[in-house]
Amino acid sequence: MGESLTPPARIGLVGCGAISGQYLTTLARTAGLDLVAVADLDRTRADQVARAWPGVRGLPVDDLLTDPDVDIVLNLTTPAAHADVALRAIAAGKDVYGEKPLAATTAQGREVLSAAVSAGVRVGCAPDTVLGTGTQTARRAIDDGLIGTPVAATATMVTAGHERWHPDPDFYYQAGGGPLLDMGPYYVSCLVTLLGPVTAVVAAGSRTRDVRVIGSGPRRGERIPVAVDSHVTGVLTHAGGVLSTLVMSFDAVATRAAHVEVHGELGSLVVPDPNRFDGDVRVRGPHDPDWRPVAESAGYRGAGRGIGLADLAGTAPGQEPRAGGTFAYHVLDVLESMLTSVAAGRSVPVRSRAGRPAAVPLSDAR
């Protein structure tokens, strides 16, 4: 990523739940980031993290958001709280980097971006997995013409549901959750990175059951309500004319389909899991007897969750970070438009636009 910032960006983390451990691993090894404070509605969780990090303070959420020693608020709260925490941090003059989605609705997302412009601060948002070598190598292959002009793509995520492993999975089955808004950001971010913005969508959805049973942790056996579609299928029309088929499901068990495939006039490309940073890219042309590997050629090597935060911290003032708010808003707009299409039973235009973020040269994450 080049030279680290001097001094490092001072990070205040809000939300010490399950995902925070992966971010903390990245914070521990990234020279340009300095964790200075943590907060959680459950104060004991924040205090546990603070005790494990010398010099890090455990604070109430309100105190962290206004703390003068915090430069960037890392917002790892549940999706329903993303916009509220972001807006409060922006009001205090902080840059914000959040977990996906940017907000629970596009209306909230627009409010966050507008507030950031007015305050002169920056917004970044996960997923940053698209900055790793997997998606970036695939992008380089497409841009270099390896498969010719892209024609179509498929993206498939099938799992029996997060309640099997998550001790508090309620939010996955409420507004702002479901497979589309939970896992869809990874796949749509990948598709937009590879093929450009989306102009229209058409989708259908279903729900196999109205309750789920928690499978692990202290609440094991507890039944939780399902308020969203747990299987959504759609077709995305990209600005360049490429058609992407998206399948997101919490209702099935498994699939042998590739996570993402891109088909062009001269060949087809297998793209690794967009929920990971790395993985093998493979290509097959009309005369190839089998799939062959594509050499790693772009992206942050060894990246983990939070590399987008480091990228934001290292982005020059006035420039949009690669995992930036405008891109995240477009992804959210695509997903919400799919849900609108499910309800309306027709094609829905996607009004927002976002350019493809700058490509990531092959480099070590540090």
XYZ file of C-alpha atoms in Angstrom:
366
model
C 0.000 0.000 0.000
C 2.998 2.286 -0.084
C 4.340 4.347 2.777
C 2.283 4.380 5.982
C 0.760 7.602 7.229
C 2.763 9.727 9.642
C 1.222 10.038 12.118
C -1.143 7.041 11.835
C -4.874 7.615 11.544
C -6.449 7.280 14.989
C -9.320 4.791 14.916
C -12.326 4.571 17.208
C -14.212 1.271 16.825
C -17.947 1.109 17.540
C -19.406 -2.394 17.752
C -17.368 -5.191 19.324
C -19.415 -8.105 17.973
C -18.443 -11.154 15.951
C -16.940 -9.344 12.951
C -14.737 -7.049 15.044
C -12.105 -9.749 15.615
C -11.189 -9.807 11.923
C -10.848 -6.031 11.832
C -8.746 -6.051 14.982
C -6.338 -8.467 13.311
C -5.864 -6.009 10.444
C -5.538 -3.048 12.809
C -2.828 -4.853 14.749
C -0.603 -5.282 11.699
C -1.278 -2.071 9.753
C 1.263 0.664 10.386
C -0.982 3.486 9.160
C -3.782 2.756 11.634
C -3.758 3.249 15.395
C -6.677 1.932 17.456
C -7.258 4.392 20.297
C -10.777 3.660 21.595
C -13.577 1.084 21.415
C -17.276 1.222 22.292
C -20.281 -1.077 22.319
C -23.812 -0.889 23.687
C -22.692 -3.819 25.842
C -19.980 -2.024 27.798
C -18.447 -5.285 29.006
C -17.592 -6.269 25.416
C -15.849 -2.959 24.826
C -13.931 -3.271 28.080
C -12.771 -6.783 27.129
C -11.305 -5.476 23.869
C -9.724 -2.483 25.605
C -8.019 -4.705 28.161
C -6.463 -6.743 25.360
C -5.040 -3.623 23.669
C -2.583 -1.573 25.750
C -3.424 2.109 25.621
C -6.882 1.594 24.096
C -9.794 3.066 26.036
C -13.232 1.497 26.431
C -15.798 4.290 26.131
C -19.555 4.812 25.931
C -20.650 5.141 22.308
C -21.534 8.842 22.577
C -18.149 9.657 24.115
C -16.222 7.824 21.395
C -18.104 9.553 18.577
C -17.100 12.990 19.899
C -13.637 12.106 21.217
C -11.046 14.595 19.871
C -8.432 11.827 19.736
C -10.457 9.853 17.142
C -9.912 10.655 13.456
C -11.940 7.848 11.847
C -14.914 6.002 13.323
C -14.970 2.315 12.365
C -18.679 1.477 12.419
C -19.209 -2.264 13.011
C -22.734 -2.042 14.407
C -25.704 -4.020 13.055
C -27.159 -2.818 9.711
C -30.124 -1.076 11.327
C -27.718 1.172 13.275
C -25.253 1.932 10.460
C -26.789 5.239 9.365
C -27.440 6.563 12.879
C -23.882 5.947 14.058
C -22.417 7.296 10.822
C -24.473 10.494 10.987
C -23.508 11.119 14.604
C -19.837 10.594 13.796
C -20.049 12.889 10.762
C -21.742 15.561 12.881
C -18.692 15.398 15.144
C -16.386 15.951 12.169
C -15.127 12.365 11.869
C -14.394 10.324 8.777
C -16.417 7.090 8.837
C -15.711 3.596 7.564
C -18.537 1.107 8.090
C -19.507 -2.487 7.617
C -21.859 -3.243 4.763
C -24.425 -2.215 3.798
C -23.871 1.540 3.857
C -27.305 1.908 5.483
C -30.521 -0.053 5.817
C -32.161 1.968 3.016
C -31.043 4.164 0.143
C -32.828 7.117 1.758
C -30.596 6.717 4.808
C -27.581 6.200 2.559
C -28.246 9.475 0.740
C -28.511 11.245 4.084
C -25.127 9.875 5.150
C -23.403 10.931 1.918
C -25.029 14.375 1.932
C -24.014 14.963 5.547
C -20.437 13.911 4.757
C -20.215 16.370 1.857
C -21.561 19.187 4.032
C -19.128 18.363 6.842
C -16.153 17.885 4.526
C -15.437 14.360 5.777
C -14.993 11.048 3.968
C -17.114 7.907 3.995
C -15.886 4.395 3.270
C -17.747 1.122 3.423
C -17.217 -2.614 3.229
C -16.986 -4.962 1.506
C -13.306 -4.371 0.849
C -12.761 -7.970 -0.244
C -12.845 -6.676 -3.845
C -9.473 -5.003 -3.165
C -7.752 -8.371 -2.686
C -5.891 -10.374 -5.303
C -8.890 -12.539 -6.251
C -11.281 -9.935 -7.666
C -8.495 -7.563 -8.743
C -6.687 -10.256 -10.771
C -9.986 -11.136 -12.439
C -10.575 -7.462 -13.221
C -7.103 -7.171 -14.725
C -7.743 -10.240 -16.891
C -11.025 -8.802 -18.183
C -9.520 -5.353 -18.796
C -6.596 -6.934 -20.652
C -9.034 -8.665 -23.017
C -8.363 -12.222 -21.895
C -12.002 -13.269 -22.510
C -12.840 -10.644 -25.112
C -15.909 -8.470 -24.723
C -17.915 -9.571 -21.642
C -21.420 -10.794 -22.438
C -22.831 -12.241 -19.217
C -21.993 -13.192 -15.649
C -23.400 -15.369 -12.898
C -23.051 -14.945 -9.131
C -24.288 -17.618 -6.743
C -24.410 -17.833 -2.941
C -26.294 -20.735 -1.360
C -26.279 -21.572 2.344
C -28.747 -23.009 4.832
C -28.660 -19.824 6.925
C -26.423 -18.027 9.418
C -28.461 -19.116 12.445
C -26.540 -22.403 12.341
C -23.347 -20.713 13.593
C -24.144 -17.142 14.700
C -25.143 -16.871 18.388
C -27.330 -13.776 17.782
C -28.625 -14.092 14.206
C -31.876 -12.132 14.627
C -30.827 -9.182 12.438
C -30.139 -11.471 9.464
C -33.886 -12.094 9.208
C -35.202 -8.589 9.799
C -35.433 -5.521 7.545
C -31.943 -4.721 6.318
C -30.967 -8.399 6.449
C -31.751 -11.500 4.445
C -29.340 -13.090 1.987
C -29.616 -10.200 -0.454
C -28.610 -7.381 1.898
C -26.264 -9.540 3.989
C -24.306 -11.426 1.321
C -25.407 -9.546 -1.783
C -23.008 -6.632 -1.164
C -20.014 -8.943 -1.677
C -21.311 -10.304 -4.967
C -22.714 -7.068 -6.394
C -19.562 -5.163 -5.391
C -17.564 -7.802 -7.247
C -19.787 -7.614 -10.337
C -19.659 -3.805 -10.456
C -15.879 -3.845 -9.949
C -15.515 -6.274 -12.843
C -18.210 -5.034 -15.229
C -19.220 -1.508 -14.250
C -22.380 0.040 -12.788
C -25.893 -1.405 -13.038
C -28.712 0.437 -14.815
C -31.710 -1.870 -14.240
C -32.736 -5.014 -12.356
C -35.533 -7.556 -12.334
C -35.920 -10.015 -9.469
C -38.140 -12.525 -7.652
C -38.013 -13.715 -4.066
C -39.411 -16.347 -1.730
C -39.411 -17.453 1.902
C -39.473 -21.114 2.924
C -40.404 -20.594 6.576
C -41.387 -17.876 8.995
C -39.191 -18.942 11.913
C -35.574 -20.051 12.281
C -33.918 -21.989 15.129
C -30.604 -20.802 16.571
C -28.065 -23.620 16.356
C -25.227 -22.480 18.633
C -24.341 -20.405 21.672
C -26.323 -19.641 24.824
C -29.551 -19.139 22.828
C -29.331 -22.486 21.060
C -32.800 -23.855 20.299
C -34.486 -20.437 20.474
C -36.901 -19.676 17.626
C -36.600 -16.316 15.862
C -39.024 -14.720 13.375
C -38.251 -14.235 9.675
C -39.517 -10.967 8.214
C -37.655 -10.923 4.857
C -37.329 -13.085 1.748
C -34.706 -15.733 2.331
C -34.143 -16.551 -1.357
C -33.774 -13.920 -4.088
C -32.898 -14.361 -7.752
C -32.382 -11.491 -10.169
C -30.903 -10.252 -13.424
C -28.750 -7.113 -13.413
C -28.243 -5.062 -16.572
C -24.871 -3.301 -16.545
C -24.292 0.020 -18.291
C -22.174 -1.713 -20.928
C -24.941 -4.209 -21.731
C -23.628 -7.201 -19.775
C -26.343 -9.256 -18.043
C -25.499 -10.691 -14.615
C -27.656 -13.363 -12.977
C -27.602 -13.246 -9.173
C -28.800 -16.018 -6.806
C -28.738 -15.331 -3.056
C -30.218 -17.960 -0.731
C -30.488 -18.845 2.955
C -32.903 -21.631 2.040
C -30.792 -24.293 0.332
C -27.867 -26.389 1.526
C -25.017 -26.125 -0.963
C -24.045 -25.601 -4.590
C -21.314 -26.682 -6.977
C -21.686 -23.506 -9.030
C -18.772 -21.111 -9.133
C -19.184 -18.109 -6.841
C -18.798 -15.804 -9.840
C -18.282 -16.525 -13.536
C -17.839 -13.971 -16.318
C -18.448 -15.067 -19.910
C -16.959 -13.227 -22.875
C -16.788 -13.694 -26.614
C -13.370 -15.358 -26.392
C -13.625 -17.278 -23.124
C -15.022 -17.667 -19.639
C -13.481 -16.639 -16.332
C -14.015 -18.201 -12.909
C -13.716 -15.591 -10.141
C -13.029 -16.688 -6.538
C -15.372 -16.197 -3.590
C -16.022 -12.426 -3.261
C -16.373 -12.946 0.503
C -12.625 -13.647 0.471
C -9.688 -11.499 -0.544
C -7.728 -14.120 -2.477
C -8.370 -17.319 -4.397
C -7.678 -18.833 -7.790
C -8.803 -17.148 -10.982
C -9.281 -19.567 -13.882
C -9.980 -19.117 -17.568
C -11.128 -21.357 -20.401
C -11.033 -20.500 -24.066
C -12.767 -22.253 -26.971
C -9.741 -24.462 -27.662
C -8.704 -25.184 -24.061
C -9.248 -28.782 -22.920
C -9.850 -27.578 -19.354
C -9.742 -24.529 -17.103
C -6.278 -23.046 -16.644
C -5.022 -20.749 -13.875
C -4.532 -17.012 -14.313
C -1.392 -15.700 -12.645
C -1.923 -13.309 -9.736
C -1.491 -9.835 -11.211
C -3.302 -7.220 -9.084
C -4.693 -6.497 -5.623
C -3.493 -6.309 -2.041
C -1.722 -9.542 -1.113
C -2.421 -10.908 2.361
C -5.324 -8.499 2.903
C -7.939 -8.890 5.632
C -11.109 -7.081 6.633
C -10.221 -3.474 7.237
C -7.885 -3.046 4.258
C -10.529 -0.660 2.920
C -10.154 1.401 6.099
C -6.396 1.569 5.494
C -7.045 2.506 1.863
C -9.362 5.318 2.997
C -6.799 6.590 5.497
C -4.173 6.671 2.747
C -6.389 8.337 0.116
C -5.469 11.923 -0.701
C -7.949 14.620 0.388
C -10.621 15.283 -2.207
C -10.323 11.832 -3.772
C -12.847 9.003 -3.403
C -11.412 5.950 -1.631
C -11.633 2.651 -3.489
C -14.122 1.239 -0.956
C -15.893 4.573 -0.878
C -19.352 5.768 0.038
C -20.474 6.534 -3.532
C -19.640 3.007 -4.664
C -21.298 1.489 -1.570
C -24.409 3.594 -2.183
C -24.685 2.309 -5.751
C -24.407 -1.282 -4.516
C -27.126 -0.605 -1.926
C -29.272 0.996 -4.631
C -28.925 -2.116 -6.803
C -29.942 -4.363 -3.898
C -32.882 -2.194 -2.823
C -34.028 -1.950 -6.451
C -34.049 -5.756 -6.558
C -36.311 -5.844 -3.507
C -38.553 -3.252 -5.167
C -38.678 -5.467 -8.235
C -39.631 -8.475 -6.090
C -42.568 -6.545 -4.652
C -43.641 -4.940 -7.935
C -43.110 -7.906 -10.236
C -41.394 -5.814 -12.919
C -38.058 -4.436 -14.048
C -36.824 -1.490 -11.969
C -34.312 1.153 -13.107
C -31.264 1.839 -10.915
C -30.928 5.608 -10.692
C -27.518 5.963 -9.027
C -24.203 5.783 -10.836
C -20.740 4.920 -9.608
C -17.588 4.573 -11.629
C -15.398 1.544 -11.170
C -12.942 2.301 -8.361
C -9.267 2.674 -9.260
C -7.599 -0.677 -9.829
C -5.229 -1.940 -7.126
C -1.692 -2.675 -8.350
C -0.219 -5.918 -7.046
C 1.200 -4.999 -3.646
C 1.484 -6.260 -0.083
C -1.111 -5.240 2.478
C 0.680 -3.721 5.444
